[in-house]
PDB file of C-alpha atoms in Angstrom:
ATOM      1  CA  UNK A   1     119.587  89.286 100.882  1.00 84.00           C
ATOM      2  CA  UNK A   2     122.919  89.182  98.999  1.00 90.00           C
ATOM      3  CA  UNK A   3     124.438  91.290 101.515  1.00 92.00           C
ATOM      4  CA  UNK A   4     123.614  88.967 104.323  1.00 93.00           C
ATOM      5  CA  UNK A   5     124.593  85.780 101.781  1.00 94.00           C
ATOM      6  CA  UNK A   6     127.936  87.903 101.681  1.00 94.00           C
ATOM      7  CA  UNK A   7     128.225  88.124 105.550  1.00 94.00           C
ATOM      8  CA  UNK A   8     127.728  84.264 106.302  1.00 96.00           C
ATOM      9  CA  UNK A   9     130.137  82.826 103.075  1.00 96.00           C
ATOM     10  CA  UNK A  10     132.570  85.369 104.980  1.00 95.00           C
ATOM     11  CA  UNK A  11     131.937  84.023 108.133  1.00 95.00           C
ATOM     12  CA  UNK A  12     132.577  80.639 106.929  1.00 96.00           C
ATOM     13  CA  UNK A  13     135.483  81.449 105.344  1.00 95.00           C
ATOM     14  CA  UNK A  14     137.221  83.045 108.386  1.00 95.00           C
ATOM     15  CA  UNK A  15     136.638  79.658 109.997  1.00 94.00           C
ATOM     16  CA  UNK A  16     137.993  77.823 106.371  1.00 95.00           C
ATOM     17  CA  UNK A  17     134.717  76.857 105.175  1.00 96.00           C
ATOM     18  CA  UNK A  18     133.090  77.804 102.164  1.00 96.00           C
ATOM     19  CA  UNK A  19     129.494  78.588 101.255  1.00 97.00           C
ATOM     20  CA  UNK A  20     129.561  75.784  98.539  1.00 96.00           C
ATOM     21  CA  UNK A  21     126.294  76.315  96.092  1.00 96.00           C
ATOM     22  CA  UNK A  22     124.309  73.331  98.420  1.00 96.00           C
ATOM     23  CA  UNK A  23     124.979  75.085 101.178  1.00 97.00           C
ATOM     24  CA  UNK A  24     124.085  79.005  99.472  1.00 97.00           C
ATOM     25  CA  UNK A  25     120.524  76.549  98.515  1.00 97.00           C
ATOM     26  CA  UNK A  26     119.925  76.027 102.516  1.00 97.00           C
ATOM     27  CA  UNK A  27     120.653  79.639 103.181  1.00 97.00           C
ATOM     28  CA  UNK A  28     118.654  81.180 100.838  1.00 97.00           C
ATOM     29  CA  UNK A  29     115.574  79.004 101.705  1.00 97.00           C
ATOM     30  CA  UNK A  30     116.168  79.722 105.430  1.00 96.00           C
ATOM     31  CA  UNK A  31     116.045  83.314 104.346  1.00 96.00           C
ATOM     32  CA  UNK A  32     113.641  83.353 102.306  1.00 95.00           C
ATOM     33  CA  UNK A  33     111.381  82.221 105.022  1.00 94.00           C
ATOM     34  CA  UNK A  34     112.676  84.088 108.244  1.00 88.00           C
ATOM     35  CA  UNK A  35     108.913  84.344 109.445  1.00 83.00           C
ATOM     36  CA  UNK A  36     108.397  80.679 109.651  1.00 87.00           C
ATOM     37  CA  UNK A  37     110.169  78.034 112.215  1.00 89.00           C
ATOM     38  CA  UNK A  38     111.090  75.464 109.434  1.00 93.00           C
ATOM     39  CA  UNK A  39     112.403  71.860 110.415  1.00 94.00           C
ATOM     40  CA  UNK A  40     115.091  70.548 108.850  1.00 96.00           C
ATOM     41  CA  UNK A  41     112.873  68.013 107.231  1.00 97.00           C
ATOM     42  CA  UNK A  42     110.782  71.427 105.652  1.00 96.00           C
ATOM     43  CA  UNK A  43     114.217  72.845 104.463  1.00 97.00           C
ATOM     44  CA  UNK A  44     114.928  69.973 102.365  1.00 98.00           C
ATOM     45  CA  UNK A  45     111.612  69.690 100.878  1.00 97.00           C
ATOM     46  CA  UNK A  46     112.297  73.305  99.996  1.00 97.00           C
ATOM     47  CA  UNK A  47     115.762  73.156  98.818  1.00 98.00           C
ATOM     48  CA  UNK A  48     114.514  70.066  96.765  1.00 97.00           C
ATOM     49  CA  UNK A  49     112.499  72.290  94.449  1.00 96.00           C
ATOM     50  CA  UNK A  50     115.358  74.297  93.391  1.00 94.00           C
ATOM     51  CA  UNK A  51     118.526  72.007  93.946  1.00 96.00           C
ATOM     52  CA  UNK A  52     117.268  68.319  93.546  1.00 96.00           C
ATOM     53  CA  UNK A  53     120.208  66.702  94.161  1.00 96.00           C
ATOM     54  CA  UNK A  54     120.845  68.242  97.599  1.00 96.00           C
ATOM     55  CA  UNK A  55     120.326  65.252 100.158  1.00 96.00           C
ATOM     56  CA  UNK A  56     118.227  65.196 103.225  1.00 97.00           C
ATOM     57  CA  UNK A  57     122.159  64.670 105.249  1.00 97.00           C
ATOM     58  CA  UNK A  58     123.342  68.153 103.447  1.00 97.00           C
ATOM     59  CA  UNK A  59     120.870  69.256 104.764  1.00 98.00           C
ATOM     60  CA  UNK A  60     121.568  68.453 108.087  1.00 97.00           C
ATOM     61  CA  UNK A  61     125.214  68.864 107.664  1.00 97.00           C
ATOM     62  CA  UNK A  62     124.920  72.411 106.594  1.00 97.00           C
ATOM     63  CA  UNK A  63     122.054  73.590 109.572  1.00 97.00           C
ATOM     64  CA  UNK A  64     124.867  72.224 112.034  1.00 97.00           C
ATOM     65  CA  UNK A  65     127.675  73.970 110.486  1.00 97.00           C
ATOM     66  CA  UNK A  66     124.993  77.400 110.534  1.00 97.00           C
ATOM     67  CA  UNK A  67     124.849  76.370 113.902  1.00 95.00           C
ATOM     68  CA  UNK A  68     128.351  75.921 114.883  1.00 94.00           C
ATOM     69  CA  UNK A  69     128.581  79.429 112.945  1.00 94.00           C
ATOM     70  CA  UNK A  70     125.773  81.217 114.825  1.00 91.00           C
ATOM     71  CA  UNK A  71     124.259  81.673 111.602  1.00 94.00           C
ATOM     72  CA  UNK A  72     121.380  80.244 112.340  1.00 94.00           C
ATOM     73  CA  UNK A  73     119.776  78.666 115.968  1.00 88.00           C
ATOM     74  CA  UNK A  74     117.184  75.933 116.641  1.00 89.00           C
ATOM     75  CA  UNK A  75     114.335  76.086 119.060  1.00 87.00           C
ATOM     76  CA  UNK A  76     112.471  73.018 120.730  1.00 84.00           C
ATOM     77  CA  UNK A  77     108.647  73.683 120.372  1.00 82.00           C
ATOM     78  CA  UNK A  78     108.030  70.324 122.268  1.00 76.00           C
ATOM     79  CA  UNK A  79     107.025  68.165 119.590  1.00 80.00           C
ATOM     80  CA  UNK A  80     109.945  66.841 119.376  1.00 81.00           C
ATOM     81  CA  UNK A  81     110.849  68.472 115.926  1.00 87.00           C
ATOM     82  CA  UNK A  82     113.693  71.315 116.140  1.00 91.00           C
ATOM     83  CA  UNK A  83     112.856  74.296 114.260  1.00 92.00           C
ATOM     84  CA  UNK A  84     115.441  76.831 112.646  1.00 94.00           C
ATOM     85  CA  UNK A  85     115.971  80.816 112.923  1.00 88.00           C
ATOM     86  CA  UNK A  86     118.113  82.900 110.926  1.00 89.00           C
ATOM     87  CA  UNK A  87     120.518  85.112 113.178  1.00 79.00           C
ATOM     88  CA  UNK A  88     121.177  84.064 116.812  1.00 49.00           C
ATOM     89  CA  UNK A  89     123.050  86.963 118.227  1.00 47.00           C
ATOM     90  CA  UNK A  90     123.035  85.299 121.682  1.00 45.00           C
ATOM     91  CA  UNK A  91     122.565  87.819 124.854  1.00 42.00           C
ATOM     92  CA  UNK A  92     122.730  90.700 121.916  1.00 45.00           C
ATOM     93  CA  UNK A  93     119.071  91.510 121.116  1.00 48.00           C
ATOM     94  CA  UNK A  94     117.830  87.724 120.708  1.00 52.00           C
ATOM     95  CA  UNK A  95     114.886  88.568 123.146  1.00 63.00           C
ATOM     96  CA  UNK A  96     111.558  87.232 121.460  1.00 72.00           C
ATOM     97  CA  UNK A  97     109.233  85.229 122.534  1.00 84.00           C
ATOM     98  CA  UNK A  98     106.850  82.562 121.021  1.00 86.00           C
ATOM     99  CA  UNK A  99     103.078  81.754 121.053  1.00 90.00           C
ATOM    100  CA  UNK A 100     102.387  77.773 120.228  1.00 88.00           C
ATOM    101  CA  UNK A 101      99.002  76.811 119.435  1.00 90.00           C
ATOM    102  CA  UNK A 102      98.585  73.028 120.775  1.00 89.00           C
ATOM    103  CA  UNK A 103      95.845  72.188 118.266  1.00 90.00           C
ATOM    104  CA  UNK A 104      97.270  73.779 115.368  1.00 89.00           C
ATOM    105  CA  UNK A 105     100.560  74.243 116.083  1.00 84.00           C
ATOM    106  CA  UNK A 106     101.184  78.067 114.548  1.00 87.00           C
ATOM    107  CA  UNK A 107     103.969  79.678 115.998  1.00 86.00           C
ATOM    108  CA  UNK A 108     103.714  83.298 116.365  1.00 86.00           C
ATOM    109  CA  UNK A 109     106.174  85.541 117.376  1.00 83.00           C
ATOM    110  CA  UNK A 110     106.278  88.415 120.404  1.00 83.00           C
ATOM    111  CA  UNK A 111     108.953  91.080 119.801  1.00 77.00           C
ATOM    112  CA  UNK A 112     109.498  92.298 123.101  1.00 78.00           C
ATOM    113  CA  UNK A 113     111.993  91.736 125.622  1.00 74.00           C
ATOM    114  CA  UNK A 114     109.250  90.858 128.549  1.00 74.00           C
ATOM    115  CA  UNK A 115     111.364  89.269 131.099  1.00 83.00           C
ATOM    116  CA  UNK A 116     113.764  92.748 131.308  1.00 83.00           C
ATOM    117  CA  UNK A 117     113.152  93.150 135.096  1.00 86.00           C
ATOM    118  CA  UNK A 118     112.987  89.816 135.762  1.00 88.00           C
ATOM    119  CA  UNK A 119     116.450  89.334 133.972  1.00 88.00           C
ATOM    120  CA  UNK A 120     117.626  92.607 136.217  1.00 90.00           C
ATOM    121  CA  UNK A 121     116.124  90.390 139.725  1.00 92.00           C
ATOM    122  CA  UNK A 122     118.071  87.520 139.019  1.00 92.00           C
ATOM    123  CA  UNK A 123     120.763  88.882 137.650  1.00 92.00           C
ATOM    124  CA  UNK A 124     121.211  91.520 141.195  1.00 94.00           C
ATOM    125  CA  UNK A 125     120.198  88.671 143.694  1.00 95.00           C
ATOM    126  CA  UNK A 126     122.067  85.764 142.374  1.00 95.00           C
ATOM    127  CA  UNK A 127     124.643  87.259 140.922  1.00 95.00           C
ATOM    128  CA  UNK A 128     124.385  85.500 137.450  1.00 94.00           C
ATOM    129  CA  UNK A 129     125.433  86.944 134.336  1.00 91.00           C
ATOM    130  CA  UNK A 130     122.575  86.122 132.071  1.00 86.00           C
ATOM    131  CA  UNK A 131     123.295  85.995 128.093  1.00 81.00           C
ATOM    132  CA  UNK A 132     120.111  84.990 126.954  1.00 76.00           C
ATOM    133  CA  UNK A 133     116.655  83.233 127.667  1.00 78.00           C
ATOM    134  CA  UNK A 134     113.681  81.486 125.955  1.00 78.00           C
ATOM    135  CA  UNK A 135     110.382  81.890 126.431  1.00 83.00           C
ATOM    136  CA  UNK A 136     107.618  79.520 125.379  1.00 85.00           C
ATOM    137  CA  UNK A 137     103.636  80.099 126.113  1.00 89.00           C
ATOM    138  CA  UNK A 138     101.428  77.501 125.321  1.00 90.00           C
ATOM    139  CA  UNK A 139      97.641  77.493 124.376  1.00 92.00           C
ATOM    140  CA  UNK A 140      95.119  78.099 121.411  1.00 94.00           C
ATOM    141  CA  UNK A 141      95.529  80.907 118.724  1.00 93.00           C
ATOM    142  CA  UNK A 142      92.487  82.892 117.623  1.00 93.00           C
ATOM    143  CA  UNK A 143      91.153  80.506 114.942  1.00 93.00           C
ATOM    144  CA  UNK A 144      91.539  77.378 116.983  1.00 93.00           C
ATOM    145  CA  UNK A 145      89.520  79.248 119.869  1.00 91.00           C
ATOM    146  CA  UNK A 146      87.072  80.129 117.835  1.00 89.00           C
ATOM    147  CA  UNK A 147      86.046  76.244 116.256  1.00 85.00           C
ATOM    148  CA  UNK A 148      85.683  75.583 119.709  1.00 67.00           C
TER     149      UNK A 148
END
C-alpha cells in the first residue's frame, strides 16, 4: 500500500498538488476497501473514525481531485449514488463488469473483458476507436433468489 500511496502523492505533485494528511486519510480508506463501491458519503463515515476533523466537503474535494488525477473513477449504479474505484487506467485493462442485485443492492464484480469481439465489430464497421466501456447487469444475487 505505501508504494501505491507513493505513486498518487507523486502524481499529485507533478500536477503541484500535494497529498496533504486529509487527503493520504481518503486514500488509504479507498484502499483499504478496493473490493467495495463506497459513496462518498461511506468514505467520510470511514475517514471520520480515524481523522475526525476531516469534513464531509474534503471529502468531496479530494474524490474530485482523485478524479481529475485518474486516481480513482466513479460508477453510476442507478440509484442515484456515485460509487468510487481505485485505479481507472481508461482503455488500458479497465474491462470489468458488474452484477447489481435490485433488492439488495450487492455489487459483485466480473473480471473478464466480455465484450472483446463486440469491441473488435464496432470498432472494424464503424470505424471508432473505442477506449473503454461499462457494463452493468441487473437482477437478484444468490441470497436474494433464494428468500424468494
Amino acid at each position: 500500500m505505501n508504494k501505491v500511496i507513493y505513486d498518487v502523492e507523486q502524481k499529485l505533485r507533478a500536477g503541484e498538488y500535494k497529498l496533504t494528511p486529509r487527503r493520504e486519510h481518503i486514500l488509504r480508506v479507498i484502499l483499504e476497501n478496493r473490493e467495495k463501491h463506497l459513496s462518498a458519503e461511506e468514505i467520510y463515515n470511514l475517514v471520520k473514525q480515524r481523522a475526525p476533523d476531516v469534513g464531509l466537503a474534503t471529502v468531496y474535494r479530494t474524490l474530485e481531485l482523485f478524479l481529475d488525477f485518474d486516481i480513482i473513477h466513479s460508477i453510476d449504479f442507478g440509484d442515484g449514488r456515485k460509487r468510487y474505484e481505485f485505479g481507472s487506467e481508461k482503455g488500458a485493462g479497465h474491462h470489468h463488469h458488474h452484477l447489481i442485485c435490485a433488492r439488495c443492492g450487492k455489487i459483485i464484480e466480473v473480471n473478464e473483458d466480455l465484450l472483446e469481439e463486440l469491441e473488435s465489430r464496432v470498432t472494424r464497421i464503424y470505424d471508432f476507436t473505442i477506449t473503454d466501456h461499462e457494463l452493468k447487469f441487473f437482477g437478484y444475487c444468490r441470497d436474494c433468489r433464494n428468500k424468494s
